[in-house]
Amino acid sequence: MSAPVPPRTGAASAPVVVYENVRKSFGTFTALNGVSFQVNKGEVVCLIGPSGSGKSTLLRCTNALEKHDGGRILFEGVPLPADEKSLHGVRRRMGMVFQSFELFPHMTALENVCEGPVTVLGMSKADAITRATALLKKVGLADKALNYPANLSGGQQQRVAIARALAMQPDMMLFDEPTSALDPETVGEVLNVMKQLAEEGMTMVVVTHEMAFARRVANWVVVFEAGAVIEQGPPTQIFDAPLVSRTKDFLSHLGWEG
Ligand code: ADP
Ligand code: MG
């Protein structure tokens, strides 16, 4: 019932992540029922689809926060390793940003961004501060470095979370509905930071309900329904001329006019 996969423009660049018939069950419930698509270097791939369709599960399987139990996930051509030590190495190369920010509440913005480089990468405190300061500037928060999360807006906290992920110098970034918990007026500032990252060539997988963002920034859009990919293609296809009527139904349900 899934539509044929159209040719991939820009596929000249190497695949970073390849999902091959990925399956995942929780007990008797099948959350991912044979998901296949790929993410190429420098691409923004947006995952869309109804709540409960398996988007977060797929992201969590990508960095092995969950273990998939069928099919393969290849990262840079190599299946995700089974042992925790090697997985730790893979996880470090994928920055993840969650809906709920998950900043350390007892640390300032600057300390939040320094934490990973110092404790995980073994960077000197001085170097970590230099890097964190530059990253906070990049996300537009140079003047908030000494604020605690409680004294930052949702949009600001999420930008700190992005800076914190970038401080680990990941090869790719995974975003799980990064703007869903935000007040409407702060959504744009987070999307702008993500757009800037995309323009700099960061490889990104983004679960989002921000269809205008996906339409404008994504190179490839994957539509999930009930643990399966019902359609994938360039945003022009998905948003302007979907091949699958269920894609159209989902988008019109969200108020997308096409
Ligand atoms: P989405 O992100 O698209 O909203 P999820 O990937 O979070 O969907 O969830 C897909 C389905 O898997 C949902 O029905 C959800 O209830 C179920 N699920 C997710 N995580 C677990 C879990 N740890 N245990 C049991 N069921 C889960
Ligand atoms: Mg989700």
mmCIF file of N, CA, C and O in Angstrom, residues 104-165:
data_model
loop_
_atom_site.group_PDB
_atom_site.id
_atom_site.type_symbol
_atom_site.label_atom_id
_atom_site.label_comp_id
_atom_site.label_asym_id
_atom_site.label_seq_id
_atom_site.Cartn_x
_atom_site.Cartn_y
_atom_site.Cartn_z
ATOM 1 N N PHE A 104 19.822 20.398 32.265
ATOM 2 C CA PHE A 104 20.054 20.221 33.702
ATOM 3 C C PHE A 104 19.606 21.490 34.415
ATOM 4 O O PHE A 104 20.145 22.573 34.152
ATOM 5 N N PRO A 105 18.590 21.374 35.303
ATOM 6 C CA PRO A 105 18.001 22.593 35.887
ATOM 7 C C PRO A 105 18.942 23.342 36.832
ATOM 8 O O PRO A 105 18.794 24.550 37.019
ATOM 9 N N HIS A 106 19.906 22.624 37.394
ATOM 10 C CA HIS A 106 20.799 23.258 38.376
ATOM 11 C C HIS A 106 22.049 23.835 37.727
ATOM 12 O O HIS A 106 22.984 24.246 38.408
ATOM 13 N N MET A 107 22.093 23.844 36.403
ATOM 14 C CA MET A 107 23.250 24.400 35.697
ATOM 15 C C MET A 107 22.814 25.568 34.829
ATOM 16 O O MET A 107 21.710 25.546 34.261
ATOM 17 N N THR A 108 23.704 26.556 34.682
ATOM 18 C CA THR A 108 23.426 27.660 33.762
ATOM 19 C C THR A 108 23.438 27.141 32.323
ATOM 20 O O THR A 108 23.873 26.012 32.053
ATOM 21 N N ALA A 109 22.983 28.018 31.408
ATOM 22 C CA ALA A 109 23.022 27.666 29.978
ATOM 23 C C ALA A 109 24.447 27.265 29.586
ATOM 24 O O ALA A 109 24.662 26.225 28.957
ATOM 25 N N LEU A 110 25.407 28.067 30.000
ATOM 26 C CA LEU A 110 26.813 27.790 29.651
ATOM 27 C C LEU A 110 27.269 26.452 30.222
ATOM 28 O O LEU A 110 27.894 25.649 29.524
ATOM 29 N N GLU A 111 26.930 26.195 31.479
ATOM 30 C CA GLU A 111 27.333 24.923 32.104
ATOM 31 C C GLU A 111 26.670 23.725 31.422
ATOM 32 O O GLU A 111 27.289 22.676 31.263
ATOM 33 N N ASN A 112 25.404 23.912 31.017
ATOM 34 C CA ASN A 112 24.724 22.835 30.295
ATOM 35 C C ASN A 112 25.477 22.473 29.019
ATOM 36 O O ASN A 112 25.612 21.294 28.675
ATOM 37 N N VAL A 113 25.961 23.501 28.314
ATOM 38 C CA VAL A 113 26.629 23.252 27.029
ATOM 39 C C VAL A 113 28.040 22.699 27.245
ATOM 40 O O VAL A 113 28.549 21.932 26.434
ATOM 41 N N CYS A 114 28.666 23.059 28.363
ATOM 42 C CA CYS A 114 30.027 22.586 28.662
ATOM 43 C C CYS A 114 30.066 21.150 29.179
ATOM 44 O O CYS A 114 31.090 20.471 29.054
ATOM 45 N N GLU A 115 28.966 20.706 29.755
ATOM 46 C CA GLU A 115 28.953 19.444 30.502
ATOM 47 C C GLU A 115 29.456 18.246 29.687
ATOM 48 O O GLU A 115 30.362 17.525 30.109
ATOM 49 N N GLY A 116 28.883 18.042 28.500
ATOM 50 C CA GLY A 116 29.259 16.888 27.670
ATOM 51 C C GLY A 116 30.721 16.917 27.252
ATOM 52 O O GLY A 116 31.446 15.929 27.457
ATOM 53 N N PRO A 117 31.171 18.027 26.667
ATOM 54 C CA PRO A 117 32.578 18.082 26.248
ATOM 55 C C PRO A 117 33.560 17.807 27.392
ATOM 56 O O PRO A 117 34.577 17.140 27.186
ATOM 57 N N VAL A 118 33.258 18.291 28.594
ATOM 58 C CA VAL A 118 34.184 18.081 29.719
ATOM 59 C C VAL A 118 34.094 16.641 30.225
ATOM 60 O O VAL A 118 35.114 15.951 30.344
ATOM 61 N N THR A 119 32.868 16.171 30.500
ATOM 62 C CA THR A 119 32.754 14.866 31.167
ATOM 63 C C THR A 119 32.866 13.699 30.190
ATOM 64 O O THR A 119 33.390 12.645 30.549
ATOM 65 N N VAL A 120 32.389 13.882 28.949
ATOM 66 C CA VAL A 120 32.412 12.755 28.002
ATOM 67 C C VAL A 120 33.633 12.820 27.081
ATOM 68 O O VAL A 120 34.289 11.809 26.844
ATOM 69 N N LEU A 121 33.931 14.008 26.572
ATOM 70 C CA LEU A 121 35.047 14.121 25.617
ATOM 71 C C LEU A 121 36.373 14.407 26.316
ATOM 72 O O LEU A 121 37.427 14.366 25.690
ATOM 73 N N GLY A 122 36.319 14.741 27.601
ATOM 74 C CA GLY A 122 37.552 15.020 28.343
ATOM 75 C C GLY A 122 38.210 16.337 27.959
ATOM 76 O O GLY A 122 39.416 16.524 28.137
ATOM 77 N N MET A 123 37.408 17.255 27.447
ATOM 78 C CA MET A 123 37.940 18.564 27.055
ATOM 79 C C MET A 123 38.282 19.389 28.298
ATOM 80 O O MET A 123 37.639 19.218 29.347
ATOM 81 N N SER A 124 39.281 20.255 28.192
ATOM 82 C CA SER A 124 39.594 21.125 29.339
ATOM 83 C C SER A 124 38.436 22.092 29.536
ATOM 84 O O SER A 124 37.714 22.432 28.592
ATOM 85 N N LYS A 125 38.272 22.530 30.771
ATOM 86 C CA LYS A 125 37.176 23.431 31.079
ATOM 87 C C LYS A 125 37.266 24.720 30.251
ATOM 88 O O LYS A 125 36.269 25.204 29.733
ATOM 89 N N ALA A 126 38.496 25.231 30.107
ATOM 90 C CA ALA A 126 38.684 26.479 29.354
ATOM 91 C C ALA A 126 38.255 26.306 27.898
ATOM 92 O O ALA A 126 37.560 27.157 27.331
ATOM 93 N N ASP A 127 38.669 25.196 27.290
ATOM 94 C CA ASP A 127 38.291 24.955 25.892
ATOM 95 C C ASP A 127 36.785 24.764 25.757
ATOM 96 O O ASP A 127 36.168 25.228 24.793
ATOM 97 N N ALA A 128 36.207 24.057 26.739
ATOM 98 C CA ALA A 128 34.758 23.817 26.695
ATOM 99 C C ALA A 128 34.005 25.140 26.796
ATOM 100 O O ALA A 128 33.004 25.344 26.096
ATOM 101 N N ILE A 129 34.488 26.027 27.639
ATOM 102 C CA ILE A 129 33.823 27.331 27.787
ATOM 103 C C ILE A 129 33.934 28.130 26.493
ATOM 104 O O ILE A 129 32.966 28.759 26.045
ATOM 105 N N THR A 130 35.089 28.070 25.858
ATOM 106 C CA THR A 130 35.267 28.774 24.581
ATOM 107 C C THR A 130 34.277 28.243 23.547
ATOM 108 O O THR A 130 33.590 29.011 22.859
ATOM 109 N N ARG A 131 34.204 26.912 23.468
ATOM 110 C CA ARG A 131 33.297 26.316 22.477
ATOM 111 C C ARG A 131 31.840 26.642 22.809
ATOM 112 O O ARG A 131 31.053 27.011 21.941
ATOM 113 N N ALA A 132 31.488 26.503 24.082
ATOM 114 C CA ALA A 132 30.099 26.738 24.492
ATOM 115 C C ALA A 132 29.702 28.190 24.249
ATOM 116 O O ALA A 132 28.578 28.476 23.822
ATOM 117 N N THR A 133 30.618 29.097 24.510
ATOM 118 C CA THR A 133 30.328 30.516 24.305
ATOM 119 C C THR A 133 30.041 30.787 22.831
ATOM 120 O O THR A 133 29.085 31.498 22.482
ATOM 121 N N ALA A 134 30.848 30.182 21.964
ATOM 122 C CA ALA A 134 30.640 30.363 20.520
ATOM 123 C C ALA A 134 29.294 29.760 20.088
ATOM 124 O O ALA A 134 28.575 30.340 19.266
ATOM 125 N N LEU A 135 28.955 28.609 20.656
ATOM 126 C CA LEU A 135 27.701 27.956 20.268
ATOM 127 C C LEU A 135 26.492 28.729 20.772
ATOM 128 O O LEU A 135 25.477 28.840 20.073
ATOM 129 N N LEU A 136 26.583 29.252 21.983
ATOM 130 C CA LEU A 136 25.466 30.057 22.492
ATOM 131 C C LEU A 136 25.285 31.299 21.627
ATOM 132 O O LEU A 136 24.159 31.733 21.360
ATOM 133 N N LYS A 137 26.386 31.856 21.159
ATOM 134 C CA LYS A 137 26.303 33.004 20.258
ATOM 135 C C LYS A 137 25.619 32.591 18.954
ATOM 136 O O LYS A 137 24.751 33.289 18.429
ATOM 137 N N LYS A 138 26.014 31.435 18.458
ATOM 138 C CA LYS A 138 25.447 30.925 17.196
ATOM 139 C C LYS A 138 23.923 30.758 17.269
ATOM 140 O O LYS A 138 23.222 31.017 16.292
ATOM 141 N N VAL A 139 23.421 30.322 18.430
ATOM 142 C CA VAL A 139 21.962 30.144 18.562
ATOM 143 C C VAL A 139 21.281 31.405 19.112
ATOM 144 O O VAL A 139 20.119 31.376 19.507
ATOM 145 N N GLY A 140 22.040 32.505 19.148
ATOM 146 C CA GLY A 140 21.458 33.794 19.504
ATOM 147 C C GLY A 140 21.274 34.022 20.996
ATOM 148 O O GLY A 140 20.417 34.804 21.415
ATOM 149 N N LEU A 141 22.087 33.341 21.816
ATOM 150 C CA LEU A 141 21.905 33.440 23.266
ATOM 151 C C LEU A 141 23.169 33.867 24.004
ATOM 152 O O LEU A 141 23.357 33.517 25.171
ATOM 153 N N ALA A 142 24.002 34.633 23.334
ATOM 154 C CA ALA A 142 25.253 35.069 23.964
ATOM 155 C C ALA A 142 24.977 35.768 25.296
ATOM 156 O O ALA A 142 25.725 35.596 26.265
ATOM 157 N N ASP A 143 23.878 36.510 25.359
ATOM 158 C CA ASP A 143 23.591 37.297 26.560
ATOM 159 C C ASP A 143 22.868 36.487 27.643
ATOM 160 O O ASP A 143 22.550 37.018 28.701
ATOM 161 N N LYS A 144 22.598 35.205 27.384
ATOM 162 C CA LYS A 144 21.868 34.385 28.364
ATOM 163 C C LYS A 144 22.737 33.277 28.953
ATOM 164 O O LYS A 144 22.219 32.361 29.612
ATOM 165 N N ALA A 145 24.033 33.347 28.716
ATOM 166 C CA ALA A 145 24.930 32.242 29.098
ATOM 167 C C ALA A 145 24.837 31.909 30.584
ATOM 168 O O ALA A 145 24.954 30.739 30.969
ATOM 169 N N LEU A 146 24.602 32.907 31.416
ATOM 170 C CA LEU A 146 24.619 32.673 32.865
ATOM 171 C C LEU A 146 23.218 32.467 33.441
ATOM 172 O O LEU A 146 23.053 32.319 34.655
ATOM 173 N N ASN A 147 22.210 32.422 32.573
ATOM 174 C CA ASN A 147 20.847 32.146 33.052
ATOM 175 C C ASN A 147 20.665 30.657 33.335
ATOM 176 O O ASN A 147 21.187 29.815 32.606
ATOM 177 N N TYR A 148 19.886 30.365 34.345
ATOM 178 C CA TYR A 148 19.453 28.986 34.592
ATOM 179 C C TYR A 148 18.228 28.704 33.714
ATOM 180 O O TYR A 148 17.510 29.642 33.343
ATOM 181 N N PRO A 149 17.961 27.437 33.400
ATOM 182 C CA PRO A 149 16.817 27.106 32.546
ATOM 183 C C PRO A 149 15.507 27.738 33.014
ATOM 184 O O PRO A 149 14.706 28.206 32.190
ATOM 185 N N ALA A 150 15.297 27.779 34.338
ATOM 186 C CA ALA A 150 14.045 28.349 34.850
ATOM 187 C C ALA A 150 13.878 29.809 34.447
ATOM 188 O O ALA A 150 12.761 30.328 34.428
ATOM 189 N N ASN A 151 14.998 30.468 34.124
ATOM 190 C CA ASN A 151 14.936 31.872 33.742
ATOM 191 C C ASN A 151 15.128 32.073 32.238
ATOM 192 O O ASN A 151 15.600 33.114 31.788
ATOM 193 N N LEU A 152 14.756 31.055 31.490
ATOM 194 C CA LEU A 152 14.781 31.155 30.026
ATOM 195 C C LEU A 152 13.401 30.757 29.495
ATOM 196 O O LEU A 152 12.740 29.889 30.072
ATOM 197 N N SER A 153 12.996 31.361 28.379
ATOM 198 C CA SER A 153 11.737 30.945 27.744
ATOM 199 C C SER A 153 11.924 29.554 27.144
ATOM 200 O O SER A 153 13.051 29.054 27.011
ATOM 201 N N GLY A 154 10.816 28.932 26.779
ATOM 202 C CA GLY A 154 10.890 27.611 26.150
ATOM 203 C C GLY A 154 11.766 27.618 24.900
ATOM 204 O O GLY A 154 12.600 26.734 24.704
ATOM 205 N N GLY A 155 11.574 28.630 24.075
ATOM 206 C CA GLY A 155 12.358 28.721 22.841
ATOM 207 C C GLY A 155 13.845 28.880 23.131
ATOM 208 O O GLY A 155 14.699 28.304 22.447
ATOM 209 N N GLN A 156 14.144 29.660 24.177
ATOM 210 C CA GLN A 156 15.551 29.837 24.570
ATOM 211 C C GLN A 156 16.122 28.541 25.122
ATOM 212 O O GLN A 156 17.254 28.160 24.804
ATOM 213 N N GLN A 157 15.336 27.849 25.952
ATOM 214 C CA GLN A 157 15.815 26.564 26.490
ATOM 215 C C GLN A 157 16.090 25.577 25.365
ATOM 216 O O GLN A 157 17.089 24.850 25.391
ATOM 217 N N GLN A 158 15.214 25.564 24.362
ATOM 218 C CA GLN A 158 15.427 24.618 23.271
ATOM 219 C C GLN A 158 16.665 24.992 22.464
ATOM 220 O O GLN A 158 17.395 24.113 22.003
ATOM 221 N N ARG A 159 16.932 26.290 22.341
ATOM 222 C CA ARG A 159 18.154 26.693 21.624
ATOM 223 C C ARG A 159 19.398 26.312 22.422
ATOM 224 O O ARG A 159 20.422 25.942 21.847
ATOM 225 N N VAL A 160 19.315 26.386 23.758
ATOM 226 C CA VAL A 160 20.432 25.894 24.586
ATOM 227 C C VAL A 160 20.618 24.392 24.359
ATOM 228 O O VAL A 160 21.741 23.889 24.222
ATOM 229 N N ALA A 161 19.483 23.672 24.288
ATOM 230 C CA ALA A 161 19.567 22.213 24.075
ATOM 231 C C ALA A 161 20.226 21.904 22.728
ATOM 232 O O ALA A 161 21.005 20.943 22.614
ATOM 233 N N ILE A 162 19.942 22.711 21.726
ATOM 234 C CA ILE A 162 20.582 22.509 20.414
ATOM 235 C C ILE A 162 22.087 22.788 20.525
ATOM 236 O O ILE A 162 22.918 22.012 20.031
ATOM 237 N N ALA A 163 22.435 23.881 21.215
ATOM 238 C CA ALA A 163 23.861 24.209 21.404
ATOM 239 C C ALA A 163 24.561 23.089 22.174
ATOM 240 O O ALA A 163 25.697 22.701 21.855
ATOM 241 N N ARG A 164 23.875 22.537 23.164
ATOM 242 C CA ARG A 164 24.459 21.449 23.956
ATOM 243 C C ARG A 164 24.731 20.225 23.081
ATOM 244 O O ARG A 164 25.784 19.589 23.182
ATOM 245 N N ALA A 165 23.789 19.903 22.207
ATOM 246 C CA ALA A 165 24.000 18.764 21.302
ATOM 247 C C ALA A 165 25.155 19.049 20.344
ATOM 248 O O ALA A 165 26.006 18.187 20.091
#
